[in-house]
Amino acid sequence: MVQVTYSYKNREFFQLEDRLMNQLAESGKRLLFALLEPMEELLMTEDGKIRICLDERPNIELEGFSAAIKRKIECTLRGDEDEVN
């Protein structure tokens, strides 16, 4: 199972407190899952976490994924289609 969380100032959120921010966060999760949909079958066997960090330098951290899947996710997020296949 893949879990998506948000992180801000070293606090992790499954649901943000502010209603508008929570709507944006849920929209972001849907878009992320849509982007990763081509590898859905591979992700079903993984037990990883995708943490979207909203600090001064926003980034996406991947935890608990196998090296091959982590590489595929990173390539997909960067848009490197040649390396995904």
JSON list of C-alpha atoms in Angstrom, two decimals:
[
{"chain": "A", "resi": 1, "resn": "MET", "atom": "CA", "xyz": [0.00, 0.00, 0.00]},
{"chain": "A", "resi": 2, "resn": "VAL", "atom": "CA", "xyz": [1.29, 3.44, -0.90]},
{"chain": "A", "resi": 3, "resn": "GLN", "atom": "CA", "xyz": [0.60, 6.28, 1.48]},
{"chain": "A", "resi": 4, "resn": "VAL", "atom": "CA", "xyz": [0.82, 10.00, 0.66]},
{"chain": "A", "resi": 5, "resn": "THR", "atom": "CA", "xyz": [1.38, 12.54, 3.41]},
{"chain": "A", "resi": 6, "resn": "TYR", "atom": "CA", "xyz": [2.30, 16.19, 3.63]},
{"chain": "A", "resi": 7, "resn": "SER", "atom": "CA", "xyz": [5.06, 17.53, 5.82]},
{"chain": "A", "resi": 8, "resn": "TYR", "atom": "CA", "xyz": [5.58, 21.07, 7.08]},
{"chain": "A", "resi": 9, "resn": "LYS", "atom": "CA", "xyz": [8.17, 22.13, 9.64]},
{"chain": "A", "resi": 10, "resn": "ASN", "atom": "CA", "xyz": [8.91, 18.50, 10.60]},
{"chain": "A", "resi": 11, "resn": "ARG", "atom": "CA", "xyz": [5.23, 17.73, 11.23]},
{"chain": "A", "resi": 12, "resn": "GLU", "atom": "CA", "xyz": [3.48, 15.14, 9.13]},
{"chain": "A", "resi": 13, "resn": "PHE", "atom": "CA", "xyz": [-0.14, 15.55, 8.08]},
{"chain": "A", "resi": 14, "resn": "PHE", "atom": "CA", "xyz": [-2.57, 13.03, 6.67]},
{"chain": "A", "resi": 15, "resn": "GLN", "atom": "CA", "xyz": [-5.18, 15.77, 6.54]},
{"chain": "A", "resi": 16, "resn": "LEU", "atom": "CA", "xyz": [-4.42, 19.47, 6.79]},
{"chain": "A", "resi": 17, "resn": "GLU", "atom": "CA", "xyz": [-6.37, 21.54, 9.32]},
{"chain": "A", "resi": 18, "resn": "ASP", "atom": "CA", "xyz": [-7.37, 24.38, 7.01]},
{"chain": "A", "resi": 19, "resn": "ARG", "atom": "CA", "xyz": [-10.30, 23.46, 4.73]},
{"chain": "A", "resi": 20, "resn": "LEU", "atom": "CA", "xyz": [-8.95, 25.20, 1.62]},
{"chain": "A", "resi": 21, "resn": "MET", "atom": "CA", "xyz": [-5.45, 23.77, 2.13]},
{"chain": "A", "resi": 22, "resn": "ASN", "atom": "CA", "xyz": [-6.95, 20.32, 2.63]},
{"chain": "A", "resi": 23, "resn": "GLN", "atom": "CA", "xyz": [-8.84, 20.61, -0.68]},
{"chain": "A", "resi": 24, "resn": "LEU", "atom": "CA", "xyz": [-5.60, 21.58, -2.43]},
{"chain": "A", "resi": 25, "resn": "ALA", "atom": "CA", "xyz": [-3.75, 18.72, -0.73]},
{"chain": "A", "resi": 26, "resn": "GLU", "atom": "CA", "xyz": [-6.40, 16.18, -1.78]},
{"chain": "A", "resi": 27, "resn": "SER", "atom": "CA", "xyz": [-6.26, 17.52, -5.33]},
{"chain": "A", "resi": 28, "resn": "GLY", "atom": "CA", "xyz": [-2.49, 17.12, -5.27]},
{"chain": "A", "resi": 29, "resn": "LYS", "atom": "CA", "xyz": [-2.81, 13.51, -4.10]},
{"chain": "A", "resi": 30, "resn": "ARG", "atom": "CA", "xyz": [-5.25, 12.70, -6.91]},
{"chain": "A", "resi": 31, "resn": "LEU", "atom": "CA", "xyz": [-2.92, 14.24, -9.49]},
{"chain": "A", "resi": 32, "resn": "LEU", "atom": "CA", "xyz": [0.04, 12.32, -8.07]},
{"chain": "A", "resi": 33, "resn": "PHE", "atom": "CA", "xyz": [-1.82, 9.01, -8.21]},
{"chain": "A", "resi": 34, "resn": "ALA", "atom": "CA", "xyz": [-2.97, 9.81, -11.78]},
{"chain": "A", "resi": 35, "resn": "LEU", "atom": "CA", "xyz": [0.65, 10.42, -12.76]},
{"chain": "A", "resi": 36, "resn": "LEU", "atom": "CA", "xyz": [1.73, 7.12, -11.21]},
{"chain": "A", "resi": 37, "resn": "GLU", "atom": "CA", "xyz": [-1.25, 5.14, -12.57]},
{"chain": "A", "resi": 38, "resn": "PRO", "atom": "CA", "xyz": [0.78, 3.35, -15.31]},
{"chain": "A", "resi": 39, "resn": "MET", "atom": "CA", "xyz": [2.75, 1.57, -12.58]},
{"chain": "A", "resi": 40, "resn": "GLU", "atom": "CA", "xyz": [-0.26, 0.85, -10.37]},
{"chain": "A", "resi": 41, "resn": "GLU", "atom": "CA", "xyz": [0.28, -2.93, -10.42]},
{"chain": "A", "resi": 42, "resn": "LEU", "atom": "CA", "xyz": [3.89, -2.52, -9.29]},
{"chain": "A", "resi": 43, "resn": "LEU", "atom": "CA", "xyz": [2.93, -0.09, -6.54]},
{"chain": "A", "resi": 44, "resn": "MET", "atom": "CA", "xyz": [0.33, -2.51, -5.12]},
{"chain": "A", "resi": 45, "resn": "THR", "atom": "CA", "xyz": [3.16, -4.81, -4.01]},
{"chain": "A", "resi": 46, "resn": "GLU", "atom": "CA", "xyz": [5.10, -1.99, -2.33]},
{"chain": "A", "resi": 47, "resn": "ASP", "atom": "CA", "xyz": [4.72, -0.67, 1.20]},
{"chain": "A", "resi": 48, "resn": "GLY", "atom": "CA", "xyz": [6.05, 2.82, 0.78]},
{"chain": "A", "resi": 49, "resn": "LYS", "atom": "CA", "xyz": [5.32, 6.39, 1.68]},
{"chain": "A", "resi": 50, "resn": "ILE", "atom": "CA", "xyz": [5.39, 9.49, -0.51]},
{"chain": "A", "resi": 51, "resn": "ARG", "atom": "CA", "xyz": [5.94, 12.57, 1.63]},
{"chain": "A", "resi": 52, "resn": "ILE", "atom": "CA", "xyz": [5.33, 15.95, 0.03]},
{"chain": "A", "resi": 53, "resn": "CYS", "atom": "CA", "xyz": [7.39, 18.49, 1.97]},
{"chain": "A", "resi": 54, "resn": "LEU", "atom": "CA", "xyz": [5.99, 22.01, 1.97]},
{"chain": "A", "resi": 55, "resn": "ASP", "atom": "CA", "xyz": [8.91, 23.74, 3.71]},
{"chain": "A", "resi": 56, "resn": "GLU", "atom": "CA", "xyz": [11.06, 26.57, 2.32]},
{"chain": "A", "resi": 57, "resn": "ARG", "atom": "CA", "xyz": [12.44, 24.21, -0.34]},
{"chain": "A", "resi": 58, "resn": "PRO", "atom": "CA", "xyz": [9.49, 22.00, -1.34]},
{"chain": "A", "resi": 59, "resn": "ASN", "atom": "CA", "xyz": [10.34, 18.48, -2.42]},
{"chain": "A", "resi": 60, "resn": "ILE", "atom": "CA", "xyz": [8.99, 14.96, -2.57]},
{"chain": "A", "resi": 61, "resn": "GLU", "atom": "CA", "xyz": [10.57, 12.22, -0.43]},
{"chain": "A", "resi": 62, "resn": "LEU", "atom": "CA", "xyz": [10.11, 8.52, -1.08]},
{"chain": "A", "resi": 63, "resn": "GLU", "atom": "CA", "xyz": [10.41, 6.07, 1.82]},
{"chain": "A", "resi": 64, "resn": "GLY", "atom": "CA", "xyz": [10.13, 2.30, 2.03]},
{"chain": "A", "resi": 65, "resn": "PHE", "atom": "CA", "xyz": [10.10, 1.55, -1.71]},
{"chain": "A", "resi": 66, "resn": "SER", "atom": "CA", "xyz": [12.38, -0.97, -3.37]},
{"chain": "A", "resi": 67, "resn": "ALA", "atom": "CA", "xyz": [15.27, 0.60, -5.30]},
{"chain": "A", "resi": 68, "resn": "ALA", "atom": "CA", "xyz": [13.81, -0.23, -8.73]},
{"chain": "A", "resi": 69, "resn": "ILE", "atom": "CA", "xyz": [10.37, 1.20, -7.93]},
{"chain": "A", "resi": 70, "resn": "LYS", "atom": "CA", "xyz": [11.89, 4.27, -6.27]},
{"chain": "A", "resi": 71, "resn": "ARG", "atom": "CA", "xyz": [13.92, 4.92, -9.44]},
{"chain": "A", "resi": 72, "resn": "LYS", "atom": "CA", "xyz": [10.82, 4.52, -11.63]},
{"chain": "A", "resi": 73, "resn": "ILE", "atom": "CA", "xyz": [8.81, 6.92, -9.47]},
{"chain": "A", "resi": 74, "resn": "GLU", "atom": "CA", "xyz": [11.61, 9.48, -9.47]},
{"chain": "A", "resi": 75, "resn": "CYS", "atom": "CA", "xyz": [11.95, 9.24, -13.28]},
{"chain": "A", "resi": 76, "resn": "THR", "atom": "CA", "xyz": [8.20, 9.64, -13.70]},
{"chain": "A", "resi": 77, "resn": "LEU", "atom": "CA", "xyz": [8.09, 12.69, -11.44]},
{"chain": "A", "resi": 78, "resn": "ARG", "atom": "CA", "xyz": [10.98, 14.26, -13.36]},
{"chain": "A", "resi": 79, "resn": "GLY", "atom": "CA", "xyz": [9.35, 13.41, -16.69]},
{"chain": "A", "resi": 80, "resn": "ASP", "atom": "CA", "xyz": [12.20, 11.16, -17.85]},
{"chain": "A", "resi": 81, "resn": "GLU", "atom": "CA", "xyz": [10.04, 8.81, -19.92]},
{"chain": "A", "resi": 82, "resn": "ASP", "atom": "CA", "xyz": [13.00, 6.94, -21.45]},
{"chain": "A", "resi": 83, "resn": "GLU", "atom": "CA", "xyz": [14.14, 5.70, -18.04]},
{"chain": "A", "resi": 84, "resn": "VAL", "atom": "CA", "xyz": [10.66, 4.67, -16.83]},
{"chain": "A", "resi": 85, "resn": "ASN", "atom": "CA", "xyz": [10.30, 1.68, -19.18]}
]
